[in-house]
Structures are given as C-alpha cells and as structure tokens.
Amino acid sequence: MPQARLSIQVEEVEAGPEGLDKIVFMFQPNRGEGFHPVAQVASGGELARVMLALKSVLAAVYPLPTFVFDEIDVGVSGLAASRMAEVLKDMGRERQVLCITHSPVIAAMADHHYGSPL
C-alpha cells in the first residue's frame, strides 16, 4: 500500500470511563481519496495491513515481549502477503510473535509451527 496514509484525530471530551480523549484513526488508501475513519472505509485486507504497520511501529518503540496476530492475512495475497511475512519475521527477531494464519506465504516464514490434532 505505497500510497496509503494514516492520520490520527484527537478530540478532548468530557472525562468518563473511556478517558479524556476521543481518538479516531483516519485512513487514506490511495492518494487523492481523502481521509475517512478506518472502521468505515478499510477492507479486511487493508485493515490487517494497517494493524500490522501500527504494531510493527510499536514494536520498534516499546519493548513488548510478545505480539499476537489472529488471521491477519484475511483478504491478503501475492506481494502484499510476502511483505507482511517479512515484517512479521523482522518483528520475530527481537520478540515472540504468535500468528494464526491460513496463508502458506506467511506460515513459511515461521521458525516453529503448532497445529491442532485432527
């Protein structure tokens, strides 16, 4: 998604159980399309890639020991799946990454596989 952009809107709200701020992730999948709330415009594949991008940035900043991804490959194939696999592999060099996947491209990059008995 080379043309995609992510913006974060922060709005102060009255204090409540959800905090003092309302935060909305705004997404522009392609240049010129304008920003819209991620929850409203991102496809399953786009949402998976956005989440992986956010978590990979967090991994570079915060020393979290484990990241869990559940079917992050939904709606993703080809070159995008290969790039996601590389990002997951890079994250795994410094920490534990658990990934539930149906993608052979992503699974092929794993150091260990665990499956349920049939």
PDB file of C-alpha atoms in Angstrom:
ATOM      1  CA  MET A   1       0.000   0.000   0.000  1.00  0.00           C
ATOM      2  CA  PRO A   2       2.604   2.558  -1.048  1.00  0.00           C
ATOM      3  CA  GLN A   3       0.120   5.417  -1.463  1.00  0.00           C
ATOM      4  CA  ALA A   4      -1.752   4.814   1.824  1.00  0.00           C
ATOM      5  CA  ARG A   5      -1.681   7.355   4.613  1.00  0.00           C
ATOM      6  CA  LEU A   6      -2.834   7.202   8.226  1.00  0.00           C
ATOM      7  CA  SER A   7      -3.796  10.177  10.352  1.00  0.00           C
ATOM      8  CA  ILE A   8      -4.893  10.274  13.968  1.00  0.00           C
ATOM      9  CA  GLN A   9      -7.538  12.719  15.177  1.00  0.00           C
ATOM     10  CA  VAL A  10      -7.547  13.508  18.882  1.00  0.00           C
ATOM     11  CA  GLU A  11     -10.501  15.371  20.375  1.00  0.00           C
ATOM     12  CA  GLU A  12     -10.805  16.313  24.026  1.00  0.00           C
ATOM     13  CA  VAL A  13     -14.083  15.108  25.538  1.00  0.00           C
ATOM     14  CA  GLU A  14     -15.654  15.198  28.962  1.00  0.00           C
ATOM     15  CA  ALA A  15     -13.930  12.822  31.397  1.00  0.00           C
ATOM     16  CA  GLY A  16     -15.564   9.418  31.515  1.00  0.00           C
ATOM     17  CA  PRO A  17     -14.821   5.695  31.673  1.00  0.00           C
ATOM     18  CA  GLU A  18     -13.159   5.858  28.239  1.00  0.00           C
ATOM     19  CA  GLY A  19     -10.821   8.707  29.213  1.00  0.00           C
ATOM     20  CA  LEU A  20     -10.423  12.362  28.307  1.00  0.00           C
ATOM     21  CA  ASP A  21      -9.834  11.985  24.572  1.00  0.00           C
ATOM     22  CA  LYS A  22     -11.723  10.599  21.604  1.00  0.00           C
ATOM     23  CA  ILE A  23      -9.217   9.128  19.163  1.00  0.00           C
ATOM     24  CA  VAL A  24     -10.129   8.281  15.572  1.00  0.00           C
ATOM     25  CA  PHE A  25      -7.729   6.632  13.138  1.00  0.00           C
ATOM     26  CA  MET A  26      -8.250   8.200   9.713  1.00  0.00           C
ATOM     27  CA  PHE A  27      -7.208   6.261   6.606  1.00  0.00           C
ATOM     28  CA  GLN A  28      -6.499   7.242   3.009  1.00  0.00           C
ATOM     29  CA  PRO A  29      -5.888   4.070   0.957  1.00  0.00           C
ATOM     30  CA  ASN A  30      -4.827   5.987  -2.164  1.00  0.00           C
ATOM     31  CA  ARG A  31      -3.515   9.495  -2.736  1.00  0.00           C
ATOM     32  CA  GLY A  32      -6.290  11.965  -3.520  1.00  0.00           C
ATOM     33  CA  GLU A  33      -9.133   9.951  -1.999  1.00  0.00           C
ATOM     34  CA  GLY A  34      -9.301  11.932   1.233  1.00  0.00           C
ATOM     35  CA  PHE A  35      -9.163  10.645   4.810  1.00  0.00           C
ATOM     36  CA  HIS A  36     -12.016   8.654   6.336  1.00  0.00           C
ATOM     37  CA  PRO A  37     -12.369   6.692   9.609  1.00  0.00           C
ATOM     38  CA  VAL A  38     -10.549   3.354   9.286  1.00  0.00           C
ATOM     39  CA  ALA A  39     -13.529   1.482  10.712  1.00  0.00           C
ATOM     40  CA  GLN A  40     -15.734   2.743   7.884  1.00  0.00           C
ATOM     41  CA  VAL A  41     -13.529   2.504   4.798  1.00  0.00           C
ATOM     42  CA  ALA A  42     -10.834  -0.135   5.204  1.00  0.00           C
ATOM     43  CA  SER A  43     -11.398  -3.564   3.686  1.00  0.00           C
ATOM     44  CA  GLY A  44     -10.398  -6.630   5.690  1.00  0.00           C
ATOM     45  CA  GLY A  45      -7.057  -6.807   3.906  1.00  0.00           C
ATOM     46  CA  GLU A  46      -6.389  -3.095   4.314  1.00  0.00           C
ATOM     47  CA  LEU A  47      -7.307  -3.242   7.990  1.00  0.00           C
ATOM     48  CA  ALA A  48      -4.952  -6.193   8.503  1.00  0.00           C
ATOM     49  CA  ARG A  49      -2.096  -4.292   6.863  1.00  0.00           C
ATOM     50  CA  VAL A  50      -2.824  -1.129   8.856  1.00  0.00           C
ATOM     51  CA  MET A  51      -2.806  -3.098  12.122  1.00  0.00           C
ATOM     52  CA  LEU A  52       0.444  -4.826  11.211  1.00  0.00           C
ATOM     53  CA  ALA A  53       2.003  -1.452  10.353  1.00  0.00           C
ATOM     54  CA  LEU A  54       0.895   0.031  13.688  1.00  0.00           C
ATOM     55  CA  LYS A  55       2.133  -2.947  15.677  1.00  0.00           C
ATOM     56  CA  SER A  56       5.469  -3.007  13.863  1.00  0.00           C
ATOM     57  CA  VAL A  57       5.976   0.685  14.710  1.00  0.00           C
ATOM     58  CA  LEU A  58       5.028  -0.008  18.338  1.00  0.00           C
ATOM     59  CA  ALA A  59       7.484  -2.907  18.398  1.00  0.00           C
ATOM     60  CA  ALA A  60      10.279  -0.533  17.429  1.00  0.00           C
ATOM     61  CA  VAL A  61       9.395   1.872  20.249  1.00  0.00           C
ATOM     62  CA  TYR A  62       8.114  -0.288  23.126  1.00  0.00           C
ATOM     63  CA  PRO A  63       9.924  -3.389  24.396  1.00  0.00           C
ATOM     64  CA  LEU A  64       6.805  -5.603  24.383  1.00  0.00           C
ATOM     65  CA  PRO A  65       7.875  -9.255  24.637  1.00  0.00           C
ATOM     66  CA  THR A  66       5.036 -10.798  22.600  1.00  0.00           C
ATOM     67  CA  PHE A  67       2.754  -9.843  19.733  1.00  0.00           C
ATOM     68  CA  VAL A  68      -0.292 -11.905  18.765  1.00  0.00           C
ATOM     69  CA  PHE A  69      -1.883 -11.742  15.317  1.00  0.00           C
ATOM     70  CA  ASP A  70      -5.099 -13.644  14.607  1.00  0.00           C
ATOM     71  CA  GLU A  71      -5.690 -14.264  10.902  1.00  0.00           C
ATOM     72  CA  ILE A  72      -4.014 -11.026   9.889  1.00  0.00           C
ATOM     73  CA  ASP A  73      -3.806 -12.453   6.363  1.00  0.00           C
ATOM     74  CA  VAL A  74      -7.555 -12.152   5.662  1.00  0.00           C
ATOM     75  CA  GLY A  75      -8.033 -10.681   2.202  1.00  0.00           C
ATOM     76  CA  VAL A  76      -4.285 -10.531   1.529  1.00  0.00           C
ATOM     77  CA  SER A  77      -2.306 -12.447  -1.091  1.00  0.00           C
ATOM     78  CA  GLY A  78       0.567 -12.156  -3.504  1.00  0.00           C
ATOM     79  CA  LEU A  79       3.148  -9.437  -2.980  1.00  0.00           C
ATOM     80  CA  ALA A  80       1.236  -7.941  -0.020  1.00  0.00           C
ATOM     81  CA  ALA A  81       1.296 -11.302   1.808  1.00  0.00           C
ATOM     82  CA  SER A  82       5.017 -11.662   1.116  1.00  0.00           C
ATOM     83  CA  ARG A  83       5.713  -8.212   2.527  1.00  0.00           C
ATOM     84  CA  MET A  84       3.563  -8.930   5.598  1.00  0.00           C
ATOM     85  CA  ALA A  85       5.520 -12.155   6.133  1.00  0.00           C
ATOM     86  CA  GLU A  86       8.785 -10.206   6.023  1.00  0.00           C
ATOM     87  CA  VAL A  87       7.513  -7.673   8.575  1.00  0.00           C
ATOM     88  CA  LEU A  88       6.369 -10.471  10.908  1.00  0.00           C
ATOM     89  CA  LYS A  89       9.734 -12.223  10.522  1.00  0.00           C
ATOM     90  CA  ASP A  90      11.587  -8.974  11.319  1.00  0.00           C
ATOM     91  CA  MET A  91       9.438  -8.428  14.419  1.00  0.00           C
ATOM     92  CA  GLY A  92      10.222 -12.008  15.496  1.00  0.00           C
ATOM     93  CA  ARG A  93      13.955 -11.358  15.536  1.00  0.00           C
ATOM     94  CA  GLU A  94      13.570  -9.266  18.710  1.00  0.00           C
ATOM     95  CA  ARG A  95      10.471 -10.759  20.369  1.00  0.00           C
ATOM     96  CA  GLN A  96       7.968 -13.585  20.287  1.00  0.00           C
ATOM     97  CA  VAL A  97       5.359 -13.338  17.523  1.00  0.00           C
ATOM     98  CA  LEU A  98       2.369 -15.674  17.568  1.00  0.00           C
ATOM     99  CA  CYS A  99       0.414 -15.686  14.323  1.00  0.00           C
ATOM    100  CA  ILE A 100      -2.702 -17.667  13.441  1.00  0.00           C
ATOM    101  CA  THR A 101      -2.679 -17.827   9.653  1.00  0.00           C
ATOM    102  CA  HIS A 102      -4.105 -19.670   6.672  1.00  0.00           C
ATOM    103  CA  SER A 103      -1.529 -18.171   4.325  1.00  0.00           C
ATOM    104  CA  PRO A 104       1.254 -20.531   3.242  1.00  0.00           C
ATOM    105  CA  VAL A 105       3.373 -17.465   2.367  1.00  0.00           C
ATOM    106  CA  ILE A 106       3.175 -16.172   5.938  1.00  0.00           C
ATOM    107  CA  ALA A 107       3.472 -19.621   7.543  1.00  0.00           C
ATOM    108  CA  ALA A 108       6.588 -20.390   5.500  1.00  0.00           C
ATOM    109  CA  MET A 109       8.489 -17.608   7.279  1.00  0.00           C
ATOM    110  CA  ALA A 110       7.828 -19.044  10.753  1.00  0.00           C
ATOM    111  CA  ASP A 111      10.530 -20.684  12.829  1.00  0.00           C
ATOM    112  CA  HIS A 112       8.021 -23.004  14.533  1.00  0.00           C
ATOM    113  CA  HIS A 113       4.571 -24.328  13.660  1.00  0.00           C
ATOM    114  CA  TYR A 114       1.891 -25.525  16.044  1.00  0.00           C
ATOM    115  CA  GLY A 115      -1.282 -27.195  14.848  1.00  0.00           C
ATOM    116  CA  SER A 116      -4.276 -28.824  16.397  1.00  0.00           C
ATOM    117  CA  PRO A 117      -4.627 -32.611  16.158  1.00  0.00           C
ATOM    118  CA  LEU A 118      -7.230 -33.830  13.667  1.00  0.00           C
TER     119      LEU A 118
END
